[in-house]
mmCIF file with all atom_site columns, C-alpha atoms in Angstrom:
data_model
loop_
_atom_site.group_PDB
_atom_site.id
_atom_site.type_symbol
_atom_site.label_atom_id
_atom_site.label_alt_id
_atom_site.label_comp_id
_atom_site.label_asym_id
_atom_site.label_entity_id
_atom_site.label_seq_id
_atom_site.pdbx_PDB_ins_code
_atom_site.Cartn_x
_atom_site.Cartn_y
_atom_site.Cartn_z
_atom_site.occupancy
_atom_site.B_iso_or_equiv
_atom_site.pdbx_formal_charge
_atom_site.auth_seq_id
_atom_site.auth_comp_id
_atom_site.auth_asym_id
_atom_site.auth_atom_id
_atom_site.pdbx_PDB_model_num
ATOM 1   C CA . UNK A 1 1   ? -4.322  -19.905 6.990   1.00 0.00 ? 1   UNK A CA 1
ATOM 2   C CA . UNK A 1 2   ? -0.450  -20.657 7.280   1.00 0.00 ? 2   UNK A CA 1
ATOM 3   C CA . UNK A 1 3   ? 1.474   -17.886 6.495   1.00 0.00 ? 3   UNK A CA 1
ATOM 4   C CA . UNK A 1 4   ? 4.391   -20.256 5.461   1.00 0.00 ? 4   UNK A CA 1
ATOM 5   C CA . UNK A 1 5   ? 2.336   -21.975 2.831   1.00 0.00 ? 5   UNK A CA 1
ATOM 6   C CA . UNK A 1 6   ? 3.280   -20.670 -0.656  1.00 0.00 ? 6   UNK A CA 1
ATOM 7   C CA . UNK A 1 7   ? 1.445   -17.770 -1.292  1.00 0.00 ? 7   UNK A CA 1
ATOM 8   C CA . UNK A 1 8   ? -0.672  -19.375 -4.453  1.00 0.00 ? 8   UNK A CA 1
ATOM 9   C CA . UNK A 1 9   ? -1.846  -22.199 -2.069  1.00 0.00 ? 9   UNK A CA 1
ATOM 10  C CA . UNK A 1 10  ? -3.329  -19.513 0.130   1.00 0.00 ? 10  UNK A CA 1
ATOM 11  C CA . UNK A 1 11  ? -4.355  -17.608 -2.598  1.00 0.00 ? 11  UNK A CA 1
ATOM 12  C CA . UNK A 1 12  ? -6.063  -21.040 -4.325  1.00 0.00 ? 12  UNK A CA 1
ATOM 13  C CA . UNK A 1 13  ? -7.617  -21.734 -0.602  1.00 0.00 ? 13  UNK A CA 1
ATOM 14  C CA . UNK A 1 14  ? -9.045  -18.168 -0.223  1.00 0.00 ? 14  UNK A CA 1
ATOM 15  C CA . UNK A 1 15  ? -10.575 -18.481 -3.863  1.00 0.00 ? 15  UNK A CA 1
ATOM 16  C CA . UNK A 1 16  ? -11.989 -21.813 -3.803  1.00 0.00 ? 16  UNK A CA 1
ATOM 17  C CA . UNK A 1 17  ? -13.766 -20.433 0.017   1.00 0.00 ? 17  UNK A CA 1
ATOM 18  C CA . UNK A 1 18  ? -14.731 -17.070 -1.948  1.00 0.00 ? 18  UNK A CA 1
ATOM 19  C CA . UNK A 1 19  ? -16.198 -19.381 -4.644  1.00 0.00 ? 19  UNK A CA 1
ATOM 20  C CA . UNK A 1 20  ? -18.125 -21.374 -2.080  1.00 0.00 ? 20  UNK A CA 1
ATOM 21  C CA . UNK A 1 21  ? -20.511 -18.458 -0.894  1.00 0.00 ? 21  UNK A CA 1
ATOM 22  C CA . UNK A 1 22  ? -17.927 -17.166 1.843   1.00 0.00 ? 22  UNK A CA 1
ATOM 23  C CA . UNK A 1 23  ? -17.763 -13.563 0.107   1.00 0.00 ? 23  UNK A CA 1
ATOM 24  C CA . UNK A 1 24  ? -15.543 -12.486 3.294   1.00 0.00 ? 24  UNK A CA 1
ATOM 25  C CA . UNK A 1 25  ? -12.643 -14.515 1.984   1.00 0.00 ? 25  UNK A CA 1
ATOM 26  C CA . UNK A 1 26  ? -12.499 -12.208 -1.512  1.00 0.00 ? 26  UNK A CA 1
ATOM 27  C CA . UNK A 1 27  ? -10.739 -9.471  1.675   1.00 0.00 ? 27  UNK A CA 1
ATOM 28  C CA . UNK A 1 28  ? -8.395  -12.354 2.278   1.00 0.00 ? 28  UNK A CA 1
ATOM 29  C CA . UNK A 1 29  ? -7.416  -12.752 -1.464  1.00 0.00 ? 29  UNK A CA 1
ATOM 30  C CA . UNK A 1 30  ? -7.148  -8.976  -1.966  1.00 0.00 ? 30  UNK A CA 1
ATOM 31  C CA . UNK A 1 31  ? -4.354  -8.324  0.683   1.00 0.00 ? 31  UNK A CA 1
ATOM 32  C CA . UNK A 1 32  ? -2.508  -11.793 0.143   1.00 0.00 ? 32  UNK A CA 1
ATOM 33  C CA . UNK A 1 33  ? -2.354  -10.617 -3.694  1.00 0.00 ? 33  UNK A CA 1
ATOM 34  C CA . UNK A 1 34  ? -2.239  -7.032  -3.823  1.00 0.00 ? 34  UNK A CA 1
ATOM 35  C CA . UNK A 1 35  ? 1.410   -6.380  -3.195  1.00 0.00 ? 35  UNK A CA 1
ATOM 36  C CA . UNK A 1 36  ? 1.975   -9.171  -5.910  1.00 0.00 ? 36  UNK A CA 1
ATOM 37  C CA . UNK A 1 37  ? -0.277  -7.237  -8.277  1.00 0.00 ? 37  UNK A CA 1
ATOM 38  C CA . UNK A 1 38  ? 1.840   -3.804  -7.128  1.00 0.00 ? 38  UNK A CA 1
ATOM 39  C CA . UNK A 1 39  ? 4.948   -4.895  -7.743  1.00 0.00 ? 39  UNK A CA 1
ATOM 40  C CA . UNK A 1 40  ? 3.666   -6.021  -11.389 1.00 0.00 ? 40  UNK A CA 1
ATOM 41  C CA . UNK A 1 41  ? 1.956   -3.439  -12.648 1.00 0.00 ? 41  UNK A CA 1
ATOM 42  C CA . UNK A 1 42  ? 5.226   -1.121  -11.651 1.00 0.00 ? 42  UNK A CA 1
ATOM 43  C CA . UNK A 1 43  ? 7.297   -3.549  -13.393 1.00 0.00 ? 43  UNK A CA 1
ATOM 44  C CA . UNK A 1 44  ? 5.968   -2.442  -16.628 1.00 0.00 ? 44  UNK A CA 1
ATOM 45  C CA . UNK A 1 45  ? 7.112   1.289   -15.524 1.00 0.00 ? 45  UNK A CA 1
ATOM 46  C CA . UNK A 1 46  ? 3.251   2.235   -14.623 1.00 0.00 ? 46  UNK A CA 1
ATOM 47  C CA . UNK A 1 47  ? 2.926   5.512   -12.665 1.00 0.00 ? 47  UNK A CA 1
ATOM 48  C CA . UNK A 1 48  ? 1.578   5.269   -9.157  1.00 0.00 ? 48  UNK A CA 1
ATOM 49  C CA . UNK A 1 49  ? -1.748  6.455   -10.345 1.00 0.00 ? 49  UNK A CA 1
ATOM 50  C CA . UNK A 1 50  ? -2.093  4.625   -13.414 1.00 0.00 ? 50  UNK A CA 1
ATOM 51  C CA . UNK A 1 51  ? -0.953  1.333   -11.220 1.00 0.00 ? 51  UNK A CA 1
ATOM 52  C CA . UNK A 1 52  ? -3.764  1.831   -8.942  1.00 0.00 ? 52  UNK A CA 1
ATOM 53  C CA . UNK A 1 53  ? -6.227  2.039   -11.368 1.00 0.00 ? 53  UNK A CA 1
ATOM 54  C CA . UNK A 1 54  ? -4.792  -0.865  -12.945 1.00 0.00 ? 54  UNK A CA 1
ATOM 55  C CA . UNK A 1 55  ? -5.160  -3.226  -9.915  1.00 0.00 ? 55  UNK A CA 1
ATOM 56  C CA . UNK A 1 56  ? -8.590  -1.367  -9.189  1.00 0.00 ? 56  UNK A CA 1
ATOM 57  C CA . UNK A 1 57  ? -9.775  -2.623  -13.006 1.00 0.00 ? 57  UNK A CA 1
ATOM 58  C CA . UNK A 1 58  ? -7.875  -6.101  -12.686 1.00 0.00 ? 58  UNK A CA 1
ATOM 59  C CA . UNK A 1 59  ? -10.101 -6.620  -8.726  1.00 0.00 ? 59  UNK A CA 1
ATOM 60  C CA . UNK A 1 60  ? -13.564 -5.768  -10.521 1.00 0.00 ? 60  UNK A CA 1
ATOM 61  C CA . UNK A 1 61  ? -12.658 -8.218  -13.499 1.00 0.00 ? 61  UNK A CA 1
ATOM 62  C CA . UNK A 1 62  ? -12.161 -10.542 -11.444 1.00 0.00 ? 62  UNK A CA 1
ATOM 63  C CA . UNK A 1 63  ? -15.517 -10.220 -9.219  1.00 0.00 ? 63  UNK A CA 1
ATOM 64  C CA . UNK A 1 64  ? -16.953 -10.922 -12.679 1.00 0.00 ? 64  UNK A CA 1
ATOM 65  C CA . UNK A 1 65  ? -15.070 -12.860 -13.835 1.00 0.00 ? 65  UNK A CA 1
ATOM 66  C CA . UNK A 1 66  ? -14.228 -15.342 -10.784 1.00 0.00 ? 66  UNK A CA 1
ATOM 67  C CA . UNK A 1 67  ? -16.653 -18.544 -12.318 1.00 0.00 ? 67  UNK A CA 1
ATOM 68  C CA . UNK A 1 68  ? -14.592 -18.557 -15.287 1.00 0.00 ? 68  UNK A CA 1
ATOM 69  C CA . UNK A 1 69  ? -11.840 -19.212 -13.691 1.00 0.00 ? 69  UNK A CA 1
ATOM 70  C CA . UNK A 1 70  ? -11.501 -23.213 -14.040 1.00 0.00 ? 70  UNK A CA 1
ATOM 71  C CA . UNK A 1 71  ? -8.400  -24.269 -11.744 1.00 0.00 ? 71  UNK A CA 1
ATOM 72  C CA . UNK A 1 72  ? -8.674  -22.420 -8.744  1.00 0.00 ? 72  UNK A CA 1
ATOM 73  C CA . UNK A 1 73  ? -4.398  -22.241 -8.217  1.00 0.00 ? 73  UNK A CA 1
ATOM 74  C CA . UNK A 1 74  ? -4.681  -20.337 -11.353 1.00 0.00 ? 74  UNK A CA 1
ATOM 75  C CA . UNK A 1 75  ? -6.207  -17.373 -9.867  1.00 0.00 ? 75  UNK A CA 1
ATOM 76  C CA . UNK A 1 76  ? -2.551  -15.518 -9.062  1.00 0.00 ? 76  UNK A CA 1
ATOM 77  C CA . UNK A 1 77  ? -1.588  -16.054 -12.582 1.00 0.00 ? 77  UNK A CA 1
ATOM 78  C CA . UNK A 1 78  ? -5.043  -15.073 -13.684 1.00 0.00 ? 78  UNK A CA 1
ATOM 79  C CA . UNK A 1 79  ? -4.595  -11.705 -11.878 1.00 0.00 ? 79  UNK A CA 1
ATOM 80  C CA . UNK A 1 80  ? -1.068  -10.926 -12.628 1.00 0.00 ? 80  UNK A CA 1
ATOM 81  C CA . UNK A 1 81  ? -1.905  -11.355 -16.085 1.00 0.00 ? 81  UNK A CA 1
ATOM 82  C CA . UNK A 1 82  ? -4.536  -9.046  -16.211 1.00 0.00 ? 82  UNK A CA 1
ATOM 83  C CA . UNK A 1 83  ? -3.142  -6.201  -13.981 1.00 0.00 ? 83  UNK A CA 1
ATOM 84  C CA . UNK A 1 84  ? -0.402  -6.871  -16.738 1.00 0.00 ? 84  UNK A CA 1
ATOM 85  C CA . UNK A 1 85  ? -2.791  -6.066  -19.870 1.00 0.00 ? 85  UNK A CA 1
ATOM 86  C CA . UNK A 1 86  ? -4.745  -3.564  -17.844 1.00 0.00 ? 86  UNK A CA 1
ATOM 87  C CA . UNK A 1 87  ? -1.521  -1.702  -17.372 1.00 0.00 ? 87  UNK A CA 1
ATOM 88  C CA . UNK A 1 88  ? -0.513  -1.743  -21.145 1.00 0.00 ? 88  UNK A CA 1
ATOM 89  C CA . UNK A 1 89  ? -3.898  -0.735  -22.366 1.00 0.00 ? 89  UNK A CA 1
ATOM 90  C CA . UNK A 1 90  ? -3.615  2.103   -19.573 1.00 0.00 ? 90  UNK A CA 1
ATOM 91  C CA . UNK A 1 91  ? -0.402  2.969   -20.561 1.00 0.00 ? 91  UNK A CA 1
ATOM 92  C CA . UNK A 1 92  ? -1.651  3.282   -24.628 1.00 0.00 ? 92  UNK A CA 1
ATOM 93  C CA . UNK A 1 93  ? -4.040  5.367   -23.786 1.00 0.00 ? 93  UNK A CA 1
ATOM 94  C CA . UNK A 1 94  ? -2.486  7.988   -21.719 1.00 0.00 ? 94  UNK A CA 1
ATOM 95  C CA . UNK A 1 95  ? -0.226  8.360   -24.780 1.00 0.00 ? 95  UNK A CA 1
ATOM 96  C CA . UNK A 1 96  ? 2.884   6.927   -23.459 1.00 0.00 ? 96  UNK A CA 1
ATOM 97  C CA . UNK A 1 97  ? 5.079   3.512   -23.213 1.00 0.00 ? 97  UNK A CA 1
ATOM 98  C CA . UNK A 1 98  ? 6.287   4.074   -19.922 1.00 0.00 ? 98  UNK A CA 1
ATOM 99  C CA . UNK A 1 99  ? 6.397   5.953   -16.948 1.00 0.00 ? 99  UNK A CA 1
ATOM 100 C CA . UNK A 1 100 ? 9.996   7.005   -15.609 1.00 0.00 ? 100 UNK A CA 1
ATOM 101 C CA . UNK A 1 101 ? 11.054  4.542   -13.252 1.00 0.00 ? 101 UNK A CA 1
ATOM 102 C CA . UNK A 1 102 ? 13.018  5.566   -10.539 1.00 0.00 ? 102 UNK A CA 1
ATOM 103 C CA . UNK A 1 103 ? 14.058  2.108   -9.087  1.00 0.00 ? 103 UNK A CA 1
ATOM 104 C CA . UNK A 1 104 ? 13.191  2.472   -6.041  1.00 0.00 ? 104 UNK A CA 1
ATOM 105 C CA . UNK A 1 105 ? 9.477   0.832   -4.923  1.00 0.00 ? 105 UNK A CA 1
ATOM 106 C CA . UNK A 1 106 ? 7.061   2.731   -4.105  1.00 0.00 ? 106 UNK A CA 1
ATOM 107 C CA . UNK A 1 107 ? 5.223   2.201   -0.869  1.00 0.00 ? 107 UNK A CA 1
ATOM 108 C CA . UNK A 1 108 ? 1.358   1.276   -1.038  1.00 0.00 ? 108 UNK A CA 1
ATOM 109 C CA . UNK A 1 109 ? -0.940  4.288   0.274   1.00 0.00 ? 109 UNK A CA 1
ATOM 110 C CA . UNK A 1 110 ? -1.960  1.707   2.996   1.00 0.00 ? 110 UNK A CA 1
ATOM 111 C CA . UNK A 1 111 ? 1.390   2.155   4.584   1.00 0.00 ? 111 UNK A CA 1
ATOM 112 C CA . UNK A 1 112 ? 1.684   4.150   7.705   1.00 0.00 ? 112 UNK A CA 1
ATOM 113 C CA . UNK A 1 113 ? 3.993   7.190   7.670   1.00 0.00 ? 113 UNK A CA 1
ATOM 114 C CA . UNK A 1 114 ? 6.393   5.180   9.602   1.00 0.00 ? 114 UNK A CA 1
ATOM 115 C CA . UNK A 1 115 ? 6.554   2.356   7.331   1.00 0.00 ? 115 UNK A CA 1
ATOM 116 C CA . UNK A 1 116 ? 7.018   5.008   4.855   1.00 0.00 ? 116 UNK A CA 1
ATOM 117 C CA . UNK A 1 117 ? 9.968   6.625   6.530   1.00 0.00 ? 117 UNK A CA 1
ATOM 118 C CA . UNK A 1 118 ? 11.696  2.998   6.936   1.00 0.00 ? 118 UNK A CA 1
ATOM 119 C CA . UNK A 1 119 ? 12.862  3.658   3.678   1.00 0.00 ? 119 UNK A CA 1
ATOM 120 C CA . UNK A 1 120 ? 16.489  4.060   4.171   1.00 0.00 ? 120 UNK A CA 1
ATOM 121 C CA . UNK A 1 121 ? 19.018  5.660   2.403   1.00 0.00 ? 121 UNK A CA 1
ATOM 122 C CA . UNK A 1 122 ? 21.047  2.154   2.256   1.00 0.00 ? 122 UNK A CA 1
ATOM 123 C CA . UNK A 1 123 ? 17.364  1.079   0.289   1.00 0.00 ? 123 UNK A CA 1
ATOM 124 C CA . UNK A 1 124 ? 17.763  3.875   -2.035  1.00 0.00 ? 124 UNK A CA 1
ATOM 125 C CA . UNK A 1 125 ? 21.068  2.769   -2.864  1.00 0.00 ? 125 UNK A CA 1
ATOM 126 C CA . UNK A 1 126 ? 20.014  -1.158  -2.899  1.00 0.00 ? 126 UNK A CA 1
ATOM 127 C CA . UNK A 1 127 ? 17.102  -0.220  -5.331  1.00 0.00 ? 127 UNK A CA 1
ATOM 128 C CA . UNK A 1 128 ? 19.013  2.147   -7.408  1.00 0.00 ? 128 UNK A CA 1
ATOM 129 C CA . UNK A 1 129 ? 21.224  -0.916  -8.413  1.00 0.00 ? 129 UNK A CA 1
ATOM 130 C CA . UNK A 1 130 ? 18.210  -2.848  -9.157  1.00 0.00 ? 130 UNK A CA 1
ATOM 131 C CA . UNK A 1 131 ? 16.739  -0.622  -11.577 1.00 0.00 ? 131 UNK A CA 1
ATOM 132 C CA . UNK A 1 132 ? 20.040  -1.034  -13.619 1.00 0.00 ? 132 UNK A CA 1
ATOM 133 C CA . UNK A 1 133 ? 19.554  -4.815  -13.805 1.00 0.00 ? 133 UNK A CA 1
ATOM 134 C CA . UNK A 1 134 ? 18.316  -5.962  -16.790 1.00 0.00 ? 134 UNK A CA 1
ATOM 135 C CA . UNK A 1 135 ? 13.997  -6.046  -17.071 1.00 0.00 ? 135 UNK A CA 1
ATOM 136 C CA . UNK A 1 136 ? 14.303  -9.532  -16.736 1.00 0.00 ? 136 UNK A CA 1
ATOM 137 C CA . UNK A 1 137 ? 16.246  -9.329  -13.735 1.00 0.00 ? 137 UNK A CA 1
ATOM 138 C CA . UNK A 1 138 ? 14.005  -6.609  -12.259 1.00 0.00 ? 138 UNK A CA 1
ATOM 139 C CA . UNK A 1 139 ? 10.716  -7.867  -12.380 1.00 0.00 ? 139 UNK A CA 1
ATOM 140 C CA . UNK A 1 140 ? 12.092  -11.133 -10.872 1.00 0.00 ? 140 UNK A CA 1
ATOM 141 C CA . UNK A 1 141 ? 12.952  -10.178 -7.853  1.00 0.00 ? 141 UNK A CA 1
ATOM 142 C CA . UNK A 1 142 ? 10.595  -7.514  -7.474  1.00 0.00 ? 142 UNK A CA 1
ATOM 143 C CA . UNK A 1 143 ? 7.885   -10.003 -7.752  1.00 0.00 ? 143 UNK A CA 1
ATOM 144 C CA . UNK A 1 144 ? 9.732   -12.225 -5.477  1.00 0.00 ? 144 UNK A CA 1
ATOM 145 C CA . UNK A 1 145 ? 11.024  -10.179 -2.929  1.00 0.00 ? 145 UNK A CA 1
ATOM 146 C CA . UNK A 1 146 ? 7.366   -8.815  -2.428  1.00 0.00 ? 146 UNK A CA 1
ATOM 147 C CA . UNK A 1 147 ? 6.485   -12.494 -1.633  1.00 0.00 ? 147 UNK A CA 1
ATOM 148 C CA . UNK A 1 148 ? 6.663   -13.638 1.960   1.00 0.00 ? 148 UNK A CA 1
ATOM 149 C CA . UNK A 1 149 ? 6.935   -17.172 0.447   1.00 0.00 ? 149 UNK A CA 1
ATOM 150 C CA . UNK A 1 150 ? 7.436   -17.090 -3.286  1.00 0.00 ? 150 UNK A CA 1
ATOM 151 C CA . UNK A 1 151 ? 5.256   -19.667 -5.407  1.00 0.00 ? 151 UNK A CA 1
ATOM 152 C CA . UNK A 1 152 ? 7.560   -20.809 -8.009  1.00 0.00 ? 152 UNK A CA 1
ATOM 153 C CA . UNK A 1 153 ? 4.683   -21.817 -10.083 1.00 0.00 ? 153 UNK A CA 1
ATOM 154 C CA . UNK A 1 154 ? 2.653   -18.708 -9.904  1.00 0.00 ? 154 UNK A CA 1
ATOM 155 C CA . UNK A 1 155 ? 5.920   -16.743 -10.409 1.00 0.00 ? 155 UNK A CA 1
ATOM 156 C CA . UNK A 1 156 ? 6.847   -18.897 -13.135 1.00 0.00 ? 156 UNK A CA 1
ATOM 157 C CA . UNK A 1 157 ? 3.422   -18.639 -14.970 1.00 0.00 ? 157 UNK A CA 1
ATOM 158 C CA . UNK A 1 158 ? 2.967   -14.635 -14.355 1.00 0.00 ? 158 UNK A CA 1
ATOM 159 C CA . UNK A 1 159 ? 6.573   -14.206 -16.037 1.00 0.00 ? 159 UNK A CA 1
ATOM 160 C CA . UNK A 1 160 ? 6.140   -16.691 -18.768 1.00 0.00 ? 160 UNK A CA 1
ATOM 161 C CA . UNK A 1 161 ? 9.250   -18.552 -17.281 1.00 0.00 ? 161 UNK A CA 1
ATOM 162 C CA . UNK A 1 162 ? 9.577   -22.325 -17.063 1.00 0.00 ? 162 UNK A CA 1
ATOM 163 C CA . UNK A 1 163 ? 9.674   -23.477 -12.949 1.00 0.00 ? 163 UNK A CA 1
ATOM 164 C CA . UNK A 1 164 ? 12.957  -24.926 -13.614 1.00 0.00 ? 164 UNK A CA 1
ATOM 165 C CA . UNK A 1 165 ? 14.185  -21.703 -14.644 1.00 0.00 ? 165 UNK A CA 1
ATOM 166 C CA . UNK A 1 166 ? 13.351  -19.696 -12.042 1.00 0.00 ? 166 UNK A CA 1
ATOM 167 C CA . UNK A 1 167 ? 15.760  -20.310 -9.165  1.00 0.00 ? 167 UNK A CA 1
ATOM 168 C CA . UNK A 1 168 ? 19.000  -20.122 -11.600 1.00 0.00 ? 168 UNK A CA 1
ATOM 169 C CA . UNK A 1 169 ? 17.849  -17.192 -13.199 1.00 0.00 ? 169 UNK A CA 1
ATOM 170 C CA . UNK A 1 170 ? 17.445  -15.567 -9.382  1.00 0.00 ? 170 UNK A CA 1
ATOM 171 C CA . UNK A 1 171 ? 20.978  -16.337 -8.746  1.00 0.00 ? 171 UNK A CA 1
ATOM 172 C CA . UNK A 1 172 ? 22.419  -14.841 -11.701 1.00 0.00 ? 172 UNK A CA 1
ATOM 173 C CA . UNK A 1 173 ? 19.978  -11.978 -11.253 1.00 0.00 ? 173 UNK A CA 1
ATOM 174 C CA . UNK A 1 174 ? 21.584  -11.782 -7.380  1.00 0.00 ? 174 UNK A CA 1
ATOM 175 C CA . UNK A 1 175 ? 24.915  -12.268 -8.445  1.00 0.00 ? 175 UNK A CA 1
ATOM 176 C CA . UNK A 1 176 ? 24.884  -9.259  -10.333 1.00 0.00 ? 176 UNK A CA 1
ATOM 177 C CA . UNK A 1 177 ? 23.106  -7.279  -8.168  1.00 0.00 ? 177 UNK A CA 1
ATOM 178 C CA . UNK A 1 178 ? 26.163  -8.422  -5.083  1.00 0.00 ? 178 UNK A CA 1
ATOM 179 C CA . UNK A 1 179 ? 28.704  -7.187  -7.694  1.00 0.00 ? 179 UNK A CA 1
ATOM 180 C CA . UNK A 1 180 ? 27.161  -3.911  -7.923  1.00 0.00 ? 180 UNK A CA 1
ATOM 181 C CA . UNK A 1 181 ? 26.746  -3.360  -4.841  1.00 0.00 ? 181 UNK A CA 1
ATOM 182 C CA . UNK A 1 182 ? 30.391  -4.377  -3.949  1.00 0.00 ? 182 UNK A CA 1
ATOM 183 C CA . UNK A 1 183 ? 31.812  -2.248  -6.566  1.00 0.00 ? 183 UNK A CA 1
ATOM 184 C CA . UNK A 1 184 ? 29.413  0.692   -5.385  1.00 0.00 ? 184 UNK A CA 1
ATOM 185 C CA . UNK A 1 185 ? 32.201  2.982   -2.703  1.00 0.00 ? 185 UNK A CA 1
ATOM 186 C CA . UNK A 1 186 ? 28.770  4.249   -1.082  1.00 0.00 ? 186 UNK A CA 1
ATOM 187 C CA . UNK A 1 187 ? 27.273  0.807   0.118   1.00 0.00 ? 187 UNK A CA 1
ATOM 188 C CA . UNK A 1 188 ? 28.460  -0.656  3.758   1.00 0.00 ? 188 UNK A CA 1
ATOM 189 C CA . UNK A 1 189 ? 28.617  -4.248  4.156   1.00 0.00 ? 189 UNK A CA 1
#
């Protein structure tokens, strides 16, 4: 499928095919909408373990789940929202709100060690400023900068933000992230 479709229209496409008996597409759905899911359930200051399971929980849900699921574009949302409840009810029961957050993302065990080491210390510094945006502001362009082409409606839906909401909000979110980074001595232009 096109890569520069948005990714809930892949997502949607690889569903309603999974749907249809072609149970190869559910691989297809899984790495289009892991990162997505990733990004989420570290948003809500998950560990890397808990995280994992998480998504792991949130995948076999959904195997059991997927004929429920009435409007196939729905599936992102339908995901995001569980990994999002499977990561609070993970969170309860390991006794603990949150997880320490250190800002910067953590890399997927799929990576390779040299996709790993690409993590620069410029990175550091660009993710350290992140994780002093406001929550809002964080999971926003987490979720979106994990995206190789955001879906405004999926995004809009996971976060419980109206569409039209979305791209101002991402400005204001960048804006103060630029004047951060400007004011930080240690970041290079």
């Amino acid at each position: 499928m096109n890569a520069a479709l948005p990714l809930g229209v892949r997502a949607a496409a690889a569903f309603h095919a999974y749907r249809a008996g072609e149970r190869e597409r559910l691989d297809e759905l899984v790495r289009l909408l892991t990162p997505l899911l990733w990004h989420t359930a570290r948003a809500q200051r998950a560990s890397k373990e808990l995280a994992e399971d998480a998504i792991q929980t949130a995948w076999l849900r959904f195997v059991d789940s997927a004929d429920t699921i009435v409007e196939e574009r729905a599936v992102v949302s339908w995901l995001v929202v569980t990994v999002k409840r499977e990561t609070w009810r993970l969170l309860r029961l390991s006794g603990r709100e949150s997880a320490p957050e250190s800002g910067v993302p953590e890399v997927a065990d799929e990576a390779t060690p040299e996709q790993q080491a690409i993590l620069t210390q410029r990175q550091r510094l660009l993710w350290h400023h992140v994780a002093d945006l406001p929550e809002r502001c964080r999971t926003l362009l987490r979720v979106i900068a994990f995206a190789p082409v955001p879906d405004y409606a999926g995004v809009a839906a996971s976060l419980g933000m109206p569409i039209g909401s979305i791209g101002p909000t991402r400005g204001r979110c960048l804006a103060k992230l630029r004047a951060a980074l400007v004011a930080d001595p240690h970041w290079e232009v």
